[in-house]
Short mmCIF file of C-alpha atoms and ligand atoms in Angstrom, two decimals:
data_model
loop_
_atom_site.label_atom_id
_atom_site.label_comp_id
_atom_site.label_asym_id
_atom_site.label_seq_id
_atom_site.Cartn_x
_atom_site.Cartn_y
_atom_site.Cartn_z
CA MET A 1294 0.00 0.00 0.00
CA LYS A 1295 1.50 3.34 -1.05
CA ILE A 1296 1.65 5.93 1.70
CA ALA A 1297 0.71 9.47 0.68
CA LEU A 1298 1.25 12.65 2.69
CA VAL A 1299 -1.14 15.48 1.82
CA THR A 1300 -0.31 18.79 3.49
CA GLY A 1301 -3.37 20.88 4.29
CA GLY A 1302 -5.54 17.78 3.94
CA SER A 1303 -8.13 18.99 6.41
CA ARG A 1304 -10.14 21.22 4.07
CA GLY A 1305 -10.74 22.37 0.50
CA ILE A 1306 -8.56 21.01 -2.28
CA GLY A 1307 -6.44 18.99 0.18
CA ARG A 1308 -9.48 17.10 1.47
CA ALA A 1309 -10.56 16.21 -2.08
CA ILE A 1310 -6.99 15.02 -2.80
CA CYS A 1311 -7.06 12.76 0.28
CA ASN A 1312 -10.34 11.28 -0.92
CA LYS A 1313 -9.04 10.72 -4.46
CA LEU A 1314 -5.78 9.12 -3.35
CA ALA A 1315 -7.69 6.93 -0.88
CA LYS A 1316 -9.84 5.70 -3.78
CA THR A 1317 -6.67 4.72 -5.65
CA GLY A 1318 -5.66 2.60 -2.64
CA CYS A 1319 -3.18 4.85 -0.84
CA TYR A 1320 -2.86 5.03 2.93
CA ILE A 1321 -3.24 8.75 3.68
CA LEU A 1322 -1.35 10.96 6.12
CA ILE A 1323 -3.66 13.94 6.52
CA ASN A 1324 -1.74 17.00 7.63
CA TYR A 1325 -3.47 20.00 9.20
CA ASN A 1326 -2.37 23.02 11.17
CA LYS A 1327 -5.20 24.26 13.41
CA ASN A 1328 -8.41 22.58 12.35
CA LYS A 1329 -8.34 19.13 13.98
CA ASP A 1330 -12.08 18.53 13.62
CA ALA A 1331 -11.87 19.11 9.87
CA ALA A 1332 -8.87 16.75 9.64
CA GLU A 1333 -10.84 14.06 11.49
CA GLU A 1334 -13.71 14.55 9.07
CA THR A 1335 -11.28 14.01 6.18
CA LEU A 1336 -10.09 10.81 7.86
CA ASN A 1337 -13.70 9.57 7.94
CA ILE A 1338 -14.00 10.36 4.23
CA VAL A 1339 -10.79 8.40 3.56
CA LYS A 1340 -12.20 5.43 5.47
CA SER A 1341 -15.52 5.66 3.59
CA ALA A 1342 -13.51 5.56 0.37
CA GLY A 1343 -12.33 2.11 1.44
CA SER A 1344 -8.85 3.01 2.58
CA ASP A 1345 -7.23 4.12 5.81
CA GLY A 1346 -4.96 6.83 7.15
CA GLU A 1347 -4.10 9.00 10.10
CA ILE A 1348 -3.95 12.67 10.91
CA ILE A 1349 -0.62 14.36 11.47
CA GLN A 1350 -0.43 17.89 12.84
CA PHE A 1351 2.38 20.23 11.88
CA ASP A 1352 2.75 23.81 10.77
CA VAL A 1353 4.24 23.74 7.27
CA SER A 1354 5.65 27.23 7.77
CA ASN A 1355 7.73 26.09 10.73
CA PRO A 1356 10.76 23.85 10.02
CA GLU A 1357 11.01 22.54 13.63
CA SER A 1358 7.34 21.56 13.61
CA ILE A 1359 7.81 19.66 10.33
CA ILE A 1360 10.95 17.84 11.49
CA THR A 1361 9.44 16.85 14.85
CA ALA A 1362 6.26 15.45 13.31
CA LEU A 1363 7.81 13.62 10.37
CA GLU A 1364 10.81 12.22 12.25
CA SER A 1365 8.52 10.91 14.97
CA TRP A 1366 6.23 9.32 12.33
CA LYS A 1367 9.28 7.67 10.75
CA GLU A 1368 10.47 6.32 14.13
CA LYS A 1369 7.06 4.77 14.82
CA ASN A 1370 6.82 3.33 11.32
CA SER A 1371 10.23 1.89 10.61
CA GLY A 1372 10.38 -0.02 7.34
CA LYS A 1373 7.60 2.14 5.85
CA HIS A 1374 8.11 5.21 3.75
CA ILE A 1375 6.09 7.97 2.15
CA SER A 1376 6.16 7.57 -1.64
CA VAL A 1377 3.55 10.18 -2.63
CA LEU A 1378 3.93 13.74 -1.40
CA VAL A 1379 1.36 16.40 -2.19
CA ASN A 1380 2.54 19.85 -1.12
CA ASN A 1381 -0.89 21.46 -0.98
CA ALA A 1382 -1.11 23.59 2.19
CA GLY A 1383 -1.17 27.26 1.35
CA ILE A 1384 -2.41 30.65 2.39
CA ARG A 1385 -2.90 34.04 0.80
CA LYS A 1386 -2.48 37.44 2.46
CA ASP A 1387 -3.22 39.85 -0.35
CA ASN A 1388 -2.14 43.45 -0.36
CA LEU A 1389 -0.73 45.89 -2.86
CA MET A 1390 3.07 45.91 -2.73
CA MET A 1391 3.13 49.50 -1.50
CA TRP A 1392 1.01 48.56 1.55
CA MET A 1393 2.45 45.09 2.14
CA ASN A 1394 4.06 44.53 5.53
CA ASP A 1395 6.92 42.14 6.36
CA ASN A 1396 4.63 39.58 8.00
CA GLU A 1397 2.40 39.37 4.93
CA TRP A 1398 5.47 38.69 2.80
CA HIS A 1399 7.21 36.22 5.12
CA ASP A 1400 4.09 34.28 6.20
CA VAL A 1401 3.08 33.65 2.60
CA VAL A 1402 6.60 32.73 1.48
CA ASN A 1403 7.15 30.45 4.49
CA THR A 1404 3.82 28.66 4.08
CA ASN A 1405 3.76 28.31 0.29
CA LEU A 1406 7.44 28.08 -0.70
CA ASN A 1407 9.74 27.26 2.21
CA SER A 1408 7.37 24.45 3.20
CA PHE A 1409 8.13 22.79 -0.13
CA TYR A 1410 11.86 22.82 0.67
CA ASN A 1411 11.55 21.72 4.30
CA ILE A 1412 9.11 18.85 3.70
CA THR A 1413 10.40 17.52 0.39
CA LYS A 1414 14.00 17.47 1.67
CA LEU A 1415 12.98 15.16 4.51
CA LEU A 1416 11.20 12.67 2.24
CA ILE A 1417 13.15 12.67 -1.02
CA GLN A 1418 15.90 10.33 0.16
CA ASP A 1419 13.52 7.45 0.88
CA MET A 1420 11.93 7.92 -2.55
CA LEU A 1421 15.34 7.77 -4.24
CA VAL A 1422 16.45 4.71 -2.29
CA ASN A 1423 13.19 2.91 -3.10
CA LYS A 1424 13.31 4.04 -6.74
CA PHE A 1425 9.76 5.34 -6.72
CA GLY A 1426 8.27 8.67 -5.80
CA ARG A 1427 5.58 11.11 -6.83
CA ILE A 1428 5.76 14.75 -5.78
CA VAL A 1429 2.83 16.95 -6.72
CA ASN A 1430 2.95 20.62 -5.79
CA ILE A 1431 -0.21 22.71 -5.82
CA VAL A 1432 0.76 26.12 -7.15
CA SER A 1433 -1.51 28.70 -8.79
CA LEU A 1434 -2.37 30.69 -11.86
CA SER A 1435 -0.92 33.55 -9.79
CA GLY A 1436 2.54 31.92 -9.92
CA ILE A 1437 2.46 31.68 -13.72
CA LYS A 1438 0.89 34.98 -14.64
CA GLY A 1439 1.42 37.15 -11.57
CA LEU A 1440 -1.68 38.78 -10.10
CA PRO A 1441 -1.94 42.30 -8.69
CA GLY A 1442 -2.30 42.34 -4.91
CA GLN A 1443 -0.42 39.03 -4.73
CA VAL A 1444 3.25 39.92 -5.08
CA ASN A 1445 3.98 37.67 -2.09
CA TYR A 1446 1.78 34.76 -3.26
CA SER A 1447 2.86 35.00 -6.92
CA ALA A 1448 6.52 35.00 -5.85
CA ALA A 1449 6.05 31.98 -3.59
CA LYS A 1450 4.14 29.94 -6.18
CA ALA A 1451 6.56 30.88 -8.98
CA GLY A 1452 9.37 29.78 -6.66
CA VAL A 1453 7.78 26.36 -6.27
CA ILE A 1454 7.42 26.08 -10.06
CA GLY A 1455 11.14 26.77 -10.58
CA ALA A 1456 12.13 24.40 -7.80
CA THR A 1457 9.91 21.63 -9.20
CA LYS A 1458 11.47 21.91 -12.66
CA ALA A 1459 14.97 21.72 -11.18
CA LEU A 1460 14.13 18.85 -8.82
CA ALA A 1461 12.51 16.86 -11.62
CA GLN A 1462 15.85 16.85 -13.43
CA GLU A 1463 17.73 15.77 -10.33
CA VAL A 1464 15.56 12.75 -9.48
CA GLY A 1465 14.12 11.48 -12.78
CA LYS A 1466 16.65 8.67 -13.14
CA LYS A 1467 15.39 7.12 -9.92
CA ASN A 1468 11.77 6.97 -11.09
CA VAL A 1469 10.79 9.94 -8.95
CA THR A 1470 8.64 12.55 -10.68
CA ALA A 1471 7.88 16.11 -9.59
CA ASN A 1472 5.07 18.15 -11.13
CA CYS A 1473 2.95 21.21 -10.39
CA ILE A 1474 -0.76 21.74 -10.71
CA ALA A 1475 -1.85 25.34 -11.14
CA PRO A 1476 -5.51 25.84 -10.23
CA GLY A 1477 -7.43 28.93 -11.26
CA PHE A 1478 -10.45 29.86 -9.12
CA ILE A 1479 -11.62 26.87 -7.08
CA LYS A 1480 -14.56 26.92 -4.65
CA THR A 1481 -13.01 26.60 -1.18
CA ASP A 1482 -12.64 28.66 2.00
CA MET A 1483 -9.73 30.44 0.32
CA THR A 1484 -11.99 31.98 -2.33
CA LYS A 1485 -15.18 32.44 -0.30
CA ASP A 1486 -14.63 36.22 -0.18
CA LEU A 1487 -14.58 36.43 -4.00
CA ASP A 1488 -17.73 37.21 -5.98
CA GLU A 1489 -18.07 34.23 -8.35
CA LYS A 1490 -20.72 36.05 -10.45
CA GLU A 1491 -18.20 38.78 -11.23
CA PHE A 1492 -15.11 36.60 -11.70
CA LYS A 1493 -16.77 33.92 -13.82
CA LYS A 1494 -17.20 36.42 -16.65
CA MET A 1495 -13.51 36.00 -17.48
CA ILE A 1496 -13.51 32.20 -17.21
CA PRO A 1497 -14.37 30.42 -20.51
CA ILE A 1498 -16.05 27.53 -18.67
CA ASN A 1499 -18.07 30.22 -16.86
CA ARG A 1500 -17.79 29.02 -13.26
CA PHE A 1501 -15.34 28.35 -10.46
CA GLY A 1502 -13.84 24.87 -10.37
CA THR A 1503 -14.39 22.26 -7.69
CA PRO A 1504 -11.72 20.74 -5.42
CA GLU A 1505 -12.51 17.36 -7.01
CA GLU A 1506 -11.54 18.70 -10.45
CA VAL A 1507 -8.06 19.45 -9.08
CA ALA A 1508 -7.87 16.22 -7.12
CA SER A 1509 -8.53 14.01 -10.13
CA LEU A 1510 -5.34 15.30 -11.77
CA VAL A 1511 -3.40 14.66 -8.57
CA GLY A 1512 -4.69 11.10 -8.65
CA PHE A 1513 -3.35 10.66 -12.17
CA LEU A 1514 0.03 12.32 -11.54
CA ALA A 1515 0.51 10.18 -8.43
CA SER A 1516 -0.16 6.96 -10.36
CA GLU A 1517 2.18 4.61 -12.19
CA GLU A 1518 0.46 5.66 -15.41
CA ALA A 1519 2.01 9.13 -15.17
CA SER A 1520 5.57 7.78 -14.99
CA TYR A 1521 6.77 9.71 -18.09
CA ILE A 1522 5.45 13.12 -17.01
CA THR A 1523 7.81 15.23 -14.93
CA GLY A 1524 8.81 18.86 -14.47
CA GLU A 1525 5.42 19.98 -15.79
CA VAL A 1526 3.02 22.69 -14.70
CA ILE A 1527 -0.54 21.72 -15.59
CA SER A 1528 -3.33 24.28 -15.27
CA VAL A 1529 -6.81 23.43 -14.00
CA ASN A 1530 -8.49 26.76 -14.52
CA GLY A 1531 -11.52 26.47 -16.82
CA GLY A 1532 -9.60 27.93 -19.75
CA LEU A 1533 -8.48 31.21 -18.14
CA TYR A 1534 -5.85 32.69 -20.42
CA THR A 1535 -2.48 32.51 -18.72
P1 NAP K 2892 -8.20 26.33 2.07
O1 NAP K 2892 -9.57 25.84 1.77
O2 NAP K 2892 -8.01 27.66 2.70
O3 NAP K 2892 -7.45 25.22 2.93
C1 NAP K 2892 -6.13 25.43 3.32
C2 NAP K 2892 -5.56 24.16 3.88
O4 NAP K 2892 -4.17 24.40 4.16
C3 NAP K 2892 -6.21 23.75 5.19
O5 NAP K 2892 -6.23 22.35 5.23
C4 NAP K 2892 -5.25 24.32 6.23
O6 NAP K 2892 -5.22 23.60 7.46
C5 NAP K 2892 -3.92 24.14 5.51
N1 NAP K 2892 -2.89 25.04 6.03
C6 NAP K 2892 -2.83 26.39 5.93
N2 NAP K 2892 -1.73 26.85 6.55
C7 NAP K 2892 -1.09 25.75 7.04
C8 NAP K 2892 0.09 25.58 7.80
N3 NAP K 2892 0.85 26.61 8.19
N4 NAP K 2892 0.46 24.31 8.13
C9 NAP K 2892 -0.29 23.24 7.76
N5 NAP K 2892 -1.44 23.36 7.07
C10 NAP K 2892 -1.83 24.60 6.71
O7 NAP K 2892 -7.32 26.39 0.74
P2 NAP K 2892 -7.51 25.67 -0.68
O8 NAP K 2892 -8.27 26.59 -1.55
O9 NAP K 2892 -7.94 24.27 -0.50
O10 NAP K 2892 -6.00 25.73 -1.21
C11 NAP K 2892 -5.17 24.58 -1.27
C12 NAP K 2892 -3.96 24.93 -2.13
O11 NAP K 2892 -4.40 25.30 -3.44
C13 NAP K 2892 -3.14 26.12 -1.62
O12 NAP K 2892 -1.77 25.88 -1.84
C14 NAP K 2892 -3.60 27.26 -2.48
O13 NAP K 2892 -2.62 28.26 -2.58
C15 NAP K 2892 -3.83 26.55 -3.79
N6 NAP K 2892 -4.75 27.25 -4.70
C16 NAP K 2892 -6.06 27.43 -4.37
C17 NAP K 2892 -6.88 28.09 -5.28
C18 NAP K 2892 -8.34 28.32 -5.01
O14 NAP K 2892 -8.98 29.00 -5.84
N7 NAP K 2892 -8.92 27.81 -3.94
C19 NAP K 2892 -6.36 28.58 -6.48
C20 NAP K 2892 -5.03 28.36 -6.77
C21 NAP K 2892 -4.23 27.69 -5.87
P3 NAP K 2892 -6.22 23.97 8.71
O15 NAP K 2892 -7.56 23.39 8.33
O16 NAP K 2892 -5.62 23.30 9.89
O17 NAP K 2892 -6.25 25.45 8.83
#
């Protein structure tokens, strides 16, 4: 049974990813930061999908928190390893650059970009030794195109895209792939303050996407069938011009 770690698995896109990977037979490590009840609900969904998993709390923006949680999981599970990593947890703290404060910059970069480095670094060695690994990073249209009010978020997501392309070239020989998925507007807590009626006018498919529409691509990229796809950035955005 493949073991998959999904960061930010408690809600939104992460929850749908946990459900999808559970349906493909993975054992799911559901990471959350603050919302334990939501993480437990995701675990129930995973079990209803016919698989199993556990919840694992750590703050992806905090390297000590990541190391403590993942090293202690490894100690308790010797002989097992995580072969699917979905770096999904993310936040936005939008502001125009001229008003942006240091916390808005650093919190967004730590949560969306530095988390990729700190988590992937801990897990990549096992994937290389076992000659199988799937890394899927959830980025954003904002990281491809740049969006006003999101200098911090666009920078962080673009950083993950560059890192993914470089990493893919480092680990391909060992049957480890690394790809990005760039969602457009997806209906979750993150976008609940946006007026869908207004924004959908610029989306060819004329609506926001669902978390499941992102998760189905994660399911494919995490599978054996996607073994010849690496270093890619695939958009799931209803045809928004990027
Ligand atoms: P969401 O509904 O706001 O959920 C965020 C998830 O991330 C929650 O599970 C949350 O955990 C977790 N999280 C946040 N900060 C964390 C931290 N420091 N440590 C650990 N977990 C943390 O967001 P979403 O819309 O599903 O977004 C998921 C990913 O897709 C993000 O990377 C986001 O940037 C990206 N994305 C979303 C959209 C969109 O339109 N929704 C578009 C493009 C890209 P708790 O429940 O514990 O708070």
